[in-house]
Coordinates of C-alpha atoms in Angstrom, one line a residue:
Chain A
M1 CA -0.4 168.1 81.7
T2 CA -0.1 171.3 79.7
P3 CA 3.5 172.5 79.6
A4 CA 4.2 175.8 81.3
I5 CA 6.3 176.9 78.4
E6 CA 6.7 175.5 75.0
L7 CA 9.0 176.6 72.2
R8 CA 8.3 175.2 68.7
A9 CA 11.1 175.4 66.2
T10 CA 11.9 178.9 67.3
R11 CA 14.4 180.8 65.3
R12 CA 15.9 184.3 65.8
A13 CA 18.7 185.9 63.8
F14 CA 20.3 189.3 64.2
G15 CA 21.5 190.2 60.8
S16 CA 23.7 187.3 59.7
V17 CA 24.2 186.0 63.2
V18 CA 21.8 183.2 64.0
A19 CA 21.2 183.6 67.8
L20 CA 18.6 180.8 68.1
D21 CA 18.5 178.1 65.4
S22 CA 15.2 176.3 65.4
V23 CA 15.0 175.5 69.1
S24 CA 12.2 173.3 70.5
L25 CA 11.7 173.0 74.2
T26 CA 9.1 172.0 76.7
I27 CA 9.2 173.1 80.4
A28 CA 6.7 171.5 82.9
P29 CA 4.8 173.5 85.5
G30 CA 6.7 173.9 88.7
E31 CA 10.0 173.0 87.1
F32 CA 13.2 174.7 88.0
F33 CA 14.8 174.9 84.6
A34 CA 18.3 176.2 83.6
L35 CA 19.4 177.5 80.3
L36 CA 23.2 177.0 80.4
G37 CA 25.8 178.0 77.9
P38 CA 28.7 180.3 77.1
S39 CA 28.0 183.9 76.0
G40 CA 26.6 184.1 72.5
S41 CA 25.1 180.6 72.7
G42 CA 21.5 181.7 72.5
K43 CA 20.4 181.2 76.1
T44 CA 19.6 184.9 76.7
T45 CA 17.8 185.3 73.4
C46 CA 15.7 182.3 74.4
L47 CA 14.8 183.9 77.7
R48 CA 14.0 187.3 76.1
L49 CA 11.7 185.5 73.6
I50 CA 9.8 183.9 76.5
A51 CA 9.5 187.2 78.3
G52 CA 8.3 188.9 75.1
F53 CA 11.1 191.5 74.8
D54 CA 11.9 190.1 71.4
Q55 CA 9.9 188.1 68.7
P56 CA 11.1 185.1 66.8
D57 CA 11.6 185.2 63.1
S58 CA 9.8 181.9 62.8
G59 CA 8.3 179.3 65.2
A60 CA 5.9 179.7 68.1
I61 CA 6.0 180.3 71.8
L62 CA 3.3 178.9 74.0
L63 CA 2.6 179.7 77.7
D64 CA 0.3 177.4 79.5
G65 CA -0.9 176.1 76.1
A66 CA -1.8 179.5 74.7
D67 CA 0.2 180.9 71.7
V68 CA 1.8 184.2 72.9
T69 CA 4.2 184.6 70.0
N70 CA 2.7 188.0 69.2
T71 CA 1.7 189.0 72.7
P72 CA 3.5 192.0 74.2
P73 CA 5.4 191.6 77.5
F74 CA 2.8 193.5 79.5
A75 CA 0.1 191.0 78.6
R76 CA 2.1 187.9 79.5
N77 CA 1.8 186.2 82.8
V78 CA 5.5 186.0 83.1
N79 CA 7.9 188.2 85.1
T80 CA 11.6 188.7 85.0
V81 CA 14.5 189.3 87.3
F82 CA 17.0 191.2 85.3
Q83 CA 20.8 190.7 85.4
D84 CA 21.3 194.4 86.5
Y85 CA 18.1 194.2 88.6
A86 CA 16.7 197.2 86.7
L87 CA 15.3 198.7 89.9
F88 CA 13.9 202.2 89.3
P89 CA 16.2 204.6 91.2
H90 CA 13.7 207.4 91.7
M91 CA 11.3 205.1 93.6
T92 CA 11.7 203.6 97.1
V93 CA 12.1 199.9 97.5
A94 CA 8.4 199.5 98.4
E95 CA 7.3 201.6 95.4
N96 CA 9.5 199.4 93.2
V97 CA 8.0 196.2 94.6
A98 CA 4.4 197.7 94.2
Y99 CA 5.0 198.9 90.6
G100 CA 3.3 195.9 89.0
L101 CA 0.2 196.6 91.1
R102 CA 0.3 200.3 90.5
V103 CA 0.1 199.9 86.7
R104 CA -2.8 197.6 87.1
G105 CA -4.7 200.3 89.0
I106 CA -4.7 198.6 92.5
A107 CA -5.5 201.1 95.3
R108 CA -2.6 202.5 97.3
A109 CA -3.4 200.9 100.6
E110 CA -3.7 197.4 99.1
R111 CA -0.4 198.0 97.1
A112 CA 1.4 198.9 100.3
R113 CA 0.1 195.8 102.1
Q114 CA 1.1 193.4 99.4
A115 CA 4.4 195.0 98.8
G116 CA 5.1 194.7 102.6
D117 CA 4.2 191.0 102.4
M118 CA 6.5 190.5 99.5
L119 CA 9.4 192.3 101.2
D120 CA 8.8 190.0 104.2
L121 CA 9.0 187.0 101.9
V122 CA 12.5 188.0 100.8
R123 CA 13.4 189.1 104.4
L124 CA 13.6 192.8 103.6
G125 CA 10.6 193.9 105.6
E126 CA 12.4 196.9 107.2
F127 CA 13.9 198.3 103.9
G128 CA 10.7 199.5 102.2
A129 CA 11.4 203.2 102.7
R130 CA 15.0 203.0 101.3
R131 CA 16.1 203.8 97.8
P132 CA 17.7 201.0 95.8
H133 CA 21.2 202.7 95.9
Q134 CA 21.2 202.4 99.6
L135 CA 21.1 198.6 99.5
S136 CA 23.8 196.1 98.9
G137 CA 23.9 193.9 95.8
G138 CA 22.3 190.9 97.5
Q139 CA 19.5 193.1 98.9
R140 CA 18.8 194.6 95.5
Q141 CA 18.6 191.2 94.1
R142 CA 16.0 190.2 96.6
V143 CA 14.0 193.5 95.9
A144 CA 14.1 192.5 92.2
L145 CA 12.7 189.1 93.1
A146 CA 9.9 190.6 95.3
R147 CA 9.0 193.0 92.5
A148 CA 8.8 190.2 89.9
L149 CA 6.8 187.9 92.2
I150 CA 4.1 190.4 93.2
N151 CA 2.0 189.9 90.1
R152 CA 1.9 186.1 91.0
P153 CA 3.3 185.0 87.6
Q154 CA 3.0 181.4 86.3
V155 CA 6.6 181.6 85.3
L156 CA 9.6 183.5 86.8
L157 CA 12.5 184.2 84.5
L158 CA 15.9 185.0 85.9
D159 CA 18.7 186.4 83.8
E160 CA 22.1 185.5 85.3
P161 CA 20.5 186.0 88.7
L162 CA 23.7 185.5 90.7
G163 CA 26.2 186.9 88.3
A164 CA 26.8 190.2 90.1
L165 CA 27.2 188.7 93.6
D166 CA 30.3 187.6 95.3
L167 CA 31.0 183.9 96.0
K168 CA 29.6 183.6 99.5
L169 CA 26.4 185.5 98.7
R170 CA 26.0 183.5 95.5
E171 CA 25.9 180.3 97.5
E172 CA 23.4 181.7 100.0
M173 CA 21.2 182.9 97.2
Q174 CA 21.3 179.5 95.5
V175 CA 19.8 178.0 98.6
E176 CA 17.3 180.8 98.9
L177 CA 16.1 180.7 95.3
K178 CA 15.7 176.9 95.5
G179 CA 13.7 177.2 98.7
L180 CA 11.5 180.1 97.3
Q181 CA 10.7 178.1 94.2
Q182 CA 9.7 175.1 96.2
R183 CA 7.5 177.2 98.5
L184 CA 5.8 179.1 95.7
G185 CA 5.5 176.1 93.4
I186 CA 5.8 178.2 90.2
T187 CA 8.1 177.6 87.2
F188 CA 11.5 179.1 87.4
V189 CA 13.6 179.5 84.3
F190 CA 17.1 180.9 84.7
V191 CA 19.9 181.7 82.4
T192 CA 23.5 181.1 83.5
H193 CA 27.0 180.5 82.2
D194 CA 28.0 178.9 85.4
Q195 CA 27.6 175.1 85.2
G196 CA 28.0 174.7 89.0
E197 CA 24.9 177.0 89.4
A198 CA 22.9 175.1 86.9
L199 CA 23.8 171.7 88.3
S200 CA 23.1 172.6 91.9
M201 CA 19.8 174.4 91.4
A202 CA 18.0 173.1 88.4
D203 CA 15.7 170.1 87.9
R204 CA 16.6 170.0 84.3
V205 CA 19.3 171.8 82.2
A206 CA 19.3 172.8 78.6
V207 CA 22.9 173.2 77.4
F208 CA 23.2 175.8 74.6
S209 CA 25.9 176.1 72.0
Q210 CA 25.8 178.2 68.9
G211 CA 22.1 178.8 68.9
R212 CA 21.2 175.1 69.5
I213 CA 20.4 172.9 72.4
E214 CA 23.3 170.4 72.7
Q215 CA 21.7 168.3 75.4
L216 CA 18.7 168.6 77.6
D217 CA 18.9 166.5 80.7
T218 CA 18.9 166.3 84.5
P219 CA 22.1 167.6 86.1
R220 CA 23.1 164.0 87.1
E221 CA 22.7 162.7 83.5
L222 CA 24.5 165.8 82.1
Y223 CA 27.4 165.3 84.4
N224 CA 27.7 161.5 84.1
R225 CA 26.5 161.0 80.5
P226 CA 27.5 163.9 78.4
Q227 CA 26.5 163.2 74.8
T228 CA 28.7 165.6 72.9
A229 CA 32.3 166.9 73.3
F230 CA 30.9 170.4 74.0
V231 CA 28.8 169.2 76.9
A232 CA 31.5 167.0 78.3
S233 CA 34.0 169.9 78.4
F234 CA 31.6 172.7 79.4
V235 CA 29.8 170.8 82.1
G236 CA 32.4 169.7 84.7
S237 CA 35.3 170.2 82.4
A238 CA 35.8 166.6 81.4
N239 CA 38.7 165.5 79.1
V240 CA 37.6 164.9 75.6
V241 CA 39.6 162.4 73.6
E242 CA 39.1 162.8 69.9
R243 CA 38.5 159.9 67.5
A244 CA 42.1 159.4 66.3
A245 CA 43.5 159.4 69.7
A246 CA 40.7 157.2 71.1
Q247 CA 41.4 154.7 68.4
K248 CA 45.0 154.3 69.5
L249 CA 44.1 154.1 73.2
T250 CA 41.0 151.8 73.2
G251 CA 40.9 150.4 69.6
Q252 CA 37.4 151.9 69.2
D253 CA 36.8 154.5 66.5
R254 CA 34.7 156.8 68.7
A255 CA 35.5 159.9 70.7
F256 CA 35.0 159.7 74.4
A257 CA 35.0 161.8 77.6
I258 CA 36.7 161.0 80.8
R259 CA 36.5 163.0 84.0
P260 CA 39.8 164.2 85.6
E261 CA 38.9 162.6 89.0
L262 CA 38.3 159.2 87.4
I263 CA 41.8 158.9 86.0
D264 CA 44.4 157.1 88.2
L265 CA 47.9 158.6 88.2
L266 CA 50.7 156.1 88.5
A267 CA 54.5 156.3 88.6
A268 CA 56.2 155.2 85.3
G269 CA 56.8 151.7 86.4
E270 CA 53.8 151.0 88.5
P271 CA 51.3 148.4 87.1
A272 CA 47.6 149.4 86.6
A273 CA 44.7 147.3 87.8
D274 CA 43.4 144.5 85.5
G275 CA 41.3 145.5 82.6
Y276 CA 42.1 149.2 82.9
V277 CA 42.8 151.3 79.8
Q278 CA 46.3 152.8 80.3
C279 CA 48.8 155.0 78.6
A280 CA 52.1 156.8 79.3
G281 CA 52.7 160.5 79.3
E282 CA 54.6 163.4 80.6
I283 CA 53.4 166.0 83.1
V284 CA 53.0 169.4 81.6
D285 CA 52.0 171.3 84.7
V286 CA 50.8 170.8 88.3
L287 CA 48.2 173.2 89.9
Y288 CA 47.6 173.1 93.6
H289 CA 44.0 173.8 94.6
G290 CA 44.0 173.1 98.3
A291 CA 41.7 170.1 98.7
S292 CA 42.8 168.7 95.4
S293 CA 45.5 169.2 92.8
R294 CA 45.2 169.2 89.0
L295 CA 47.8 168.0 86.7
R296 CA 47.9 168.0 82.9
V297 CA 49.6 165.1 81.2
Q298 CA 50.5 165.0 77.6
V299 CA 49.9 161.5 76.3
D300 CA 50.5 162.1 72.6
E301 CA 51.2 165.1 70.3
R302 CA 47.6 166.3 70.2
T303 CA 46.2 165.0 73.4
T304 CA 46.6 166.4 76.9
L305 CA 44.6 164.9 79.7
A306 CA 43.7 166.7 83.0
V307 CA 44.0 164.5 86.1
A308 CA 42.5 165.5 89.5
R309 CA 44.2 164.2 92.7
S310 CA 42.4 164.5 96.0
E311 CA 44.8 165.4 98.8
S312 CA 42.8 163.7 101.5
A313 CA 42.3 160.3 99.8
G314 CA 46.1 159.7 100.0
G315 CA 46.5 160.9 96.4
G316 CA 48.9 163.8 96.9
V317 CA 51.1 165.1 94.2
Q318 CA 54.5 164.8 95.9
G319 CA 57.0 163.3 93.6
F320 CA 55.0 164.2 90.5
T321 CA 56.7 167.2 89.0
T322 CA 56.6 169.0 85.7
G323 CA 58.4 166.9 83.0
S324 CA 58.3 163.6 84.9
R325 CA 57.1 160.5 83.1
V326 CA 53.9 158.9 84.5
R327 CA 51.3 156.3 83.6
L328 CA 47.5 157.0 83.4
A329 CA 44.8 154.4 83.8
W330 CA 41.0 154.3 84.0
R331 CA 38.2 151.8 84.1
P332 CA 36.8 151.4 80.6
G333 CA 33.3 152.0 82.0
H334 CA 34.2 155.4 83.2
A335 CA 34.9 156.6 79.6
V336 CA 31.7 158.1 78.1
P337 CA 31.3 157.6 74.4
L338 CA 30.4 160.8 72.6
R339 CA 28.2 161.6 69.5
D340 CA 30.0 163.2 66.6
Chain B
M1 CA 30.6 221.0 99.7
R2 CA 34.2 220.2 99.5
S3 CA 36.2 220.5 102.7
E4 CA 39.9 220.8 102.9
R5 CA 41.4 220.0 99.6
P6 CA 44.6 217.9 99.8
R7 CA 47.7 219.8 98.8
R8 CA 48.5 219.1 95.1
P9 CA 52.0 218.3 93.9
S10 CA 54.0 221.3 92.7
W11 CA 53.9 220.4 89.0
E12 CA 50.1 220.4 89.1
R13 CA 49.9 223.9 90.6
P14 CA 49.3 226.8 88.2
S15 CA 52.2 229.2 87.6
L16 CA 51.8 232.9 88.4
F17 CA 51.6 233.6 84.6
T18 CA 48.7 231.2 84.2
R19 CA 46.9 232.8 87.1
V20 CA 47.4 236.3 85.8
M21 CA 46.2 235.4 82.3
A22 CA 43.2 233.5 83.5
T23 CA 42.2 236.4 85.7
A24 CA 42.7 238.9 82.9
G25 CA 40.5 236.7 80.6
L26 CA 37.7 236.6 83.2
V27 CA 37.9 240.4 83.7
F28 CA 37.7 241.0 80.0
L29 CA 34.6 238.9 79.8
H30 CA 32.8 240.3 82.7
A31 CA 33.9 243.9 83.3
P32 CA 31.7 245.3 80.5
V33 CA 28.7 243.8 82.1
W34 CA 29.5 245.5 85.4
V35 CA 30.1 248.8 83.5
I36 CA 26.6 248.5 81.9
A37 CA 25.1 247.9 85.4
L38 CA 27.0 250.9 86.8
Y39 CA 25.7 253.3 84.1
A40 CA 22.1 252.4 84.9
F41 CA 22.6 254.6 87.9
T42 CA 24.5 257.5 86.4
T43 CA 23.2 261.1 86.6
E44 CA 24.6 262.0 83.2
D45 CA 22.5 260.9 80.2
R46 CA 24.5 261.6 77.0
T47 CA 28.1 260.4 77.2
Y48 CA 29.5 257.5 79.3
Q49 CA 32.0 259.5 81.2
F50 CA 34.0 257.7 83.9
P51 CA 33.6 257.8 86.7
P52 CA 29.9 258.7 86.7
P53 CA 29.4 262.2 88.1
G54 CA 26.7 261.0 90.4
L55 CA 24.4 258.1 91.2
T56 CA 20.6 258.0 90.9
L57 CA 17.6 255.7 90.7
H58 CA 15.9 258.2 88.4
W59 CA 16.3 256.1 85.2
F60 CA 14.4 253.2 86.7
D61 CA 11.4 255.5 87.1
V62 CA 11.8 256.7 83.5
A63 CA 12.1 253.1 82.2
F64 CA 9.2 251.8 84.1
A65 CA 7.0 254.6 82.9
R66 CA 7.7 253.9 79.2
A67 CA 5.0 251.8 77.5
D68 CA 7.2 250.7 74.6
I69 CA 9.6 248.9 76.9
W70 CA 6.8 247.0 78.6
E71 CA 5.3 246.1 75.3
S72 CA 8.7 244.7 74.0
M73 CA 9.4 242.9 77.2
R74 CA 6.0 241.3 77.1
L75 CA 6.4 240.2 73.5
S76 CA 9.9 238.7 74.2
L77 CA 8.6 236.8 77.2
L78 CA 5.6 235.4 75.2
V79 CA 7.8 234.5 72.2
A80 CA 10.4 232.8 74.5
S81 CA 7.7 230.9 76.3
A82 CA 5.9 229.7 73.1
A83 CA 9.2 228.8 71.4
T84 CA 10.4 226.9 74.5
L85 CA 7.1 224.9 74.8
L86 CA 7.2 224.0 71.2
A87 CA 10.8 223.0 71.5
I88 CA 10.1 220.8 74.6
I89 CA 7.4 218.9 72.8
L90 CA 9.1 218.4 69.5
G91 CA 12.6 218.0 70.9
T92 CA 11.4 215.3 73.3
L93 CA 9.6 213.4 70.6
A94 CA 12.7 213.6 68.4
A95 CA 14.9 212.5 71.2
F96 CA 12.8 209.4 71.8
A97 CA 12.8 208.5 68.2
L98 CA 16.5 208.9 67.7
A99 CA 18.1 207.9 71.1
R100 CA 18.2 204.2 70.7
R101 CA 16.7 203.0 67.5
T102 CA 18.7 202.4 64.5
F103 CA 17.2 202.9 61.1
G104 CA 18.2 204.0 57.6
G105 CA 19.0 207.7 57.4
K106 CA 19.2 208.1 61.1
E107 CA 22.5 209.9 61.0
S108 CA 21.2 212.4 58.4
I109 CA 18.1 213.1 60.4
T110 CA 20.2 213.7 63.5
L111 CA 22.4 216.1 61.6
L112 CA 19.3 217.9 60.2
F113 CA 18.0 218.4 63.7
V114 CA 21.2 219.8 65.1
L115 CA 22.2 221.9 62.1
P116 CA 20.1 225.0 62.9
I117 CA 22.3 225.8 65.9
A118 CA 25.4 225.5 63.9
L119 CA 24.0 227.5 60.9
P120 CA 24.7 231.3 61.1
G121 CA 21.6 233.1 62.3
I122 CA 21.6 235.3 59.3
L123 CA 21.1 232.2 57.0
T124 CA 18.3 230.8 59.1
G125 CA 16.7 234.3 59.1
L126 CA 17.0 234.8 55.4
A127 CA 15.7 231.3 54.7
L128 CA 12.8 231.8 57.0
L129 CA 11.9 235.2 55.5
A130 CA 12.0 233.7 52.0
G131 CA 9.8 230.8 53.2
I132 CA 7.4 233.2 54.9
R133 CA 7.1 235.3 51.7
T134 CA 6.7 232.3 49.5
L135 CA 3.8 231.0 51.7
G136 CA 2.3 234.5 51.7
L137 CA 2.3 234.7 55.5
E138 CA 2.3 237.9 57.4
P139 CA 5.4 238.1 59.6
G140 CA 4.4 238.4 63.2
F141 CA 4.3 236.6 66.6
W142 CA 4.1 233.1 65.2
T143 CA 6.8 233.5 62.6
I144 CA 9.2 234.7 65.4
V145 CA 8.2 231.7 67.5
A146 CA 8.8 229.3 64.5
G147 CA 12.2 230.9 63.9
H148 CA 13.3 230.6 67.5
A149 CA 12.0 227.1 67.8
T150 CA 14.5 225.9 65.2
F151 CA 17.4 226.4 67.5
C152 CA 15.5 226.0 70.8
L153 CA 14.5 222.5 69.7
V154 CA 18.2 221.5 69.3
I155 CA 18.9 222.5 72.9
V156 CA 16.1 220.4 74.3
Y157 CA 16.8 217.5 71.9
N158 CA 20.5 217.4 73.0
N159 CA 19.7 217.4 76.7
V160 CA 17.0 214.7 76.5
V161 CA 18.9 212.5 74.1
A162 CA 22.0 212.5 76.4
R163 CA 19.8 211.6 79.4
L164 CA 17.9 208.9 77.5
R165 CA 21.1 207.2 76.5
R166 CA 22.1 206.9 80.1
I167 CA 18.9 205.0 80.9
P168 CA 19.5 201.3 80.8
P169 CA 17.2 199.5 78.3
S170 CA 16.3 197.1 81.0
W171 CA 14.3 199.7 82.9
V172 CA 11.9 200.0 80.1
E173 CA 11.7 196.3 79.7
A174 CA 11.2 195.8 83.5
S175 CA 8.3 198.3 83.3
M176 CA 6.7 196.4 80.4
D177 CA 7.4 193.1 82.1
L178 CA 5.5 194.2 85.2
G179 CA 2.4 195.1 83.1
A180 CA 2.9 198.7 82.2
R181 CA 1.5 200.0 78.9
G182 CA 3.6 202.4 76.9
H183 CA 2.1 205.6 78.3
Q184 CA 2.5 204.2 81.9
T185 CA 6.2 203.4 81.3
F186 CA 6.6 207.0 80.0
R187 CA 4.8 208.6 82.9
Y188 CA 6.2 206.5 85.7
V189 CA 9.7 205.5 84.6
L190 CA 11.0 207.7 81.8
L191 CA 9.5 211.1 82.6
P192 CA 11.0 211.2 86.1
Q193 CA 14.3 210.4 84.6
I194 CA 14.3 213.1 81.9
A195 CA 12.5 215.7 84.0
T196 CA 15.6 217.6 85.0
A197 CA 16.9 217.4 81.5
L198 CA 13.7 218.9 80.2
L199 CA 13.8 221.7 82.8
A200 CA 17.5 222.5 82.0
G201 CA 17.0 222.3 78.2
G202 CA 13.8 224.4 78.5
M203 CA 15.5 227.1 80.6
L204 CA 18.5 227.3 78.2
A205 CA 16.1 227.5 75.2
F206 CA 14.2 230.2 76.9
A207 CA 17.3 232.3 77.6
L208 CA 18.5 231.8 74.0
S209 CA 15.1 232.9 72.6
F210 CA 14.8 235.8 74.9
D211 CA 17.9 237.6 73.6
E212 CA 17.9 236.4 70.0
I213 CA 18.1 239.3 67.5
I214 CA 19.4 238.1 64.1
V215 CA 16.7 235.6 63.2
T216 CA 14.1 237.8 64.9
L217 CA 15.0 240.8 62.6
F218 CA 14.1 238.7 59.6
T219 CA 10.9 237.2 61.0
A220 CA 9.4 239.9 63.2
G221 CA 7.7 242.1 60.6
H222 CA 6.6 245.2 62.6
Q223 CA 6.9 243.5 66.0
R224 CA 9.6 244.7 68.3
T225 CA 11.0 242.2 70.7
L226 CA 13.3 243.4 73.5
P227 CA 16.6 242.9 71.6
I228 CA 15.1 244.8 68.6
W229 CA 14.1 247.6 71.0
F230 CA 17.7 247.8 72.3
Y231 CA 19.0 247.9 68.8
S232 CA 16.7 250.8 67.8
E233 CA 17.4 252.6 71.0
L234 CA 21.1 252.8 70.2
F235 CA 20.4 255.5 67.6
R236 CA 18.5 257.8 70.0
P237 CA 20.7 260.2 71.8
R238 CA 18.4 260.9 74.7
E239 CA 18.0 259.0 78.0
R240 CA 20.9 256.7 77.3
P241 CA 20.8 255.1 80.8
V242 CA 17.3 253.8 80.2
T243 CA 18.9 251.1 78.0
N244 CA 21.2 250.2 80.8
V245 CA 18.3 249.8 83.2
V246 CA 16.6 247.5 80.8
A247 CA 19.9 245.6 80.2
V248 CA 20.2 245.0 84.0
V249 CA 16.7 243.6 84.0
V250 CA 17.5 241.4 81.1
I251 CA 20.6 240.1 82.7
L252 CA 18.6 239.1 85.7
V253 CA 15.9 237.5 83.7
T254 CA 18.3 235.3 81.7
L255 CA 20.8 234.6 84.5
V256 CA 18.4 233.1 86.9
P257 CA 17.1 230.3 84.6
I258 CA 20.7 229.5 83.4
L259 CA 22.0 229.2 86.9
L260 CA 19.0 227.0 87.8
A261 CA 19.6 224.8 84.8
Y262 CA 23.2 224.5 85.7
Y263 CA 22.4 223.3 89.3
L264 CA 19.7 221.0 88.2
T265 CA 21.8 219.1 85.7
R266 CA 24.8 218.6 87.8
P267 CA 25.4 214.8 88.1
D268 CA 23.9 213.7 91.4
E269 CA 24.2 210.3 93.0
R270 CA 20.6 209.4 92.2
G271 CA 20.8 210.1 88.5
S272 CA 24.1 208.3 88.0
E273 CA 22.8 205.3 90.0

């Protein structure tokens, strides 16, 4: 099957800053794909190159098998939902949605009909006559979606689509976006710095760091099998134990990651289960989060491990206070070895 | 409209001294204008004696009957229109080129664009006259227009550039993304956004050109724009109030566009969205 999007050794530098360092990437038709990374990692540059707002210094970009490296944005069958929505304030909601048809010379009546359909699709049928500033953030977001979808693109690009929304709305929109993508069956590529968003919505996630893809995997693999220290700490904030410390704990000369919720917290004298890796430490701080608590335990001069305790599973933190000595233990299989 | 302002704390309220001085300043600025308007109606035509011995509309008849006034008025309106049109086209083009892009020498080019308004008119005038002579041109209508366009352009440029900088780059990208060519993005997205800036800049430019005299003196040749007509009229002892009548008309002609420009460019909720 021809990939919907393909990047071949794409490089883009701004002055001396290399935003994207020879990135290759293939995205299948109908895939829900996330570009995840902290700011400045190259994920947004990657999206802008696919949209055509920017051109790579070297490498190639293919859409549906055709080289579009030098194709301007108006000639690409790709549409974008912008982080700030970029709705035109001097047009009504319906005119905004119909804009893509207007510039293609579609007649007014047909434009109005299709714009109405699109607004119905995003459940804003009644809002066509309003101006963008009369809508809430979540409604504007849906207008931006309708406007981008009206040209029936092969690929929809979303730049931090949920970044400007509050928590509750963000969760609703996650469900809505996922449902919309499944109904339309087109490729969605979205940029986010929120690993929770990437894990819950995407089929596959590319984790970006310093202009490179650190790891490209399914959410489950990324979470359970991070390959690098960066991925381990960025996705799901796992503990990363560096080589020197790992050598002392396990005898193996290789860095590893261990998730906070997979570490058992024991009182100083309490024995660990057979075969567990264990170490002693001192509690640095305790943070109460409601359903769970998070402690940080210093196990040697340079290593502090986070430990998560679920309140409901009988793992409260009573008795564990800052400064008290404790033991930590985990099953060797739960530690994920990392690449250097 | 603002209703019921909340009472401000005492230390923020102006003192009596401040109020008196501010009022005096405003009176000093505006009283002469009212005096000019008043003497358009006086019955006495040689000295400006106060109070006027009587009031009459006679001078309006005299002024409207004089062909030289109409001729100068017509020339000034034509010059101002042509200079404004030129300034709108060139100023807008310059603003688009300089608003966002960065390139070598951009700062110098921006300075060169804005300089004519800071330069004393007498220098601009002298330089233009020298240029016109060197090129062997006959000073006339188009040389006046060119002279006025130098500073009118700055007004339009400044207005448009300020507006363009407030337009998020994503709007242009969204337009392209949805399939619009450059001219469509300009027509449907950018022009509606800069329209009021163009109008305001154009009106201000028009008003500036309409009463400009220094640059005009150097570039006009034998043509007499309205300000030059005023200047020459000062040395004629007869029919003094006629100049006042014309002055009243000029005040009205320039005041209306400036007020309109002011109201059109006030920040409104839509523009700041």
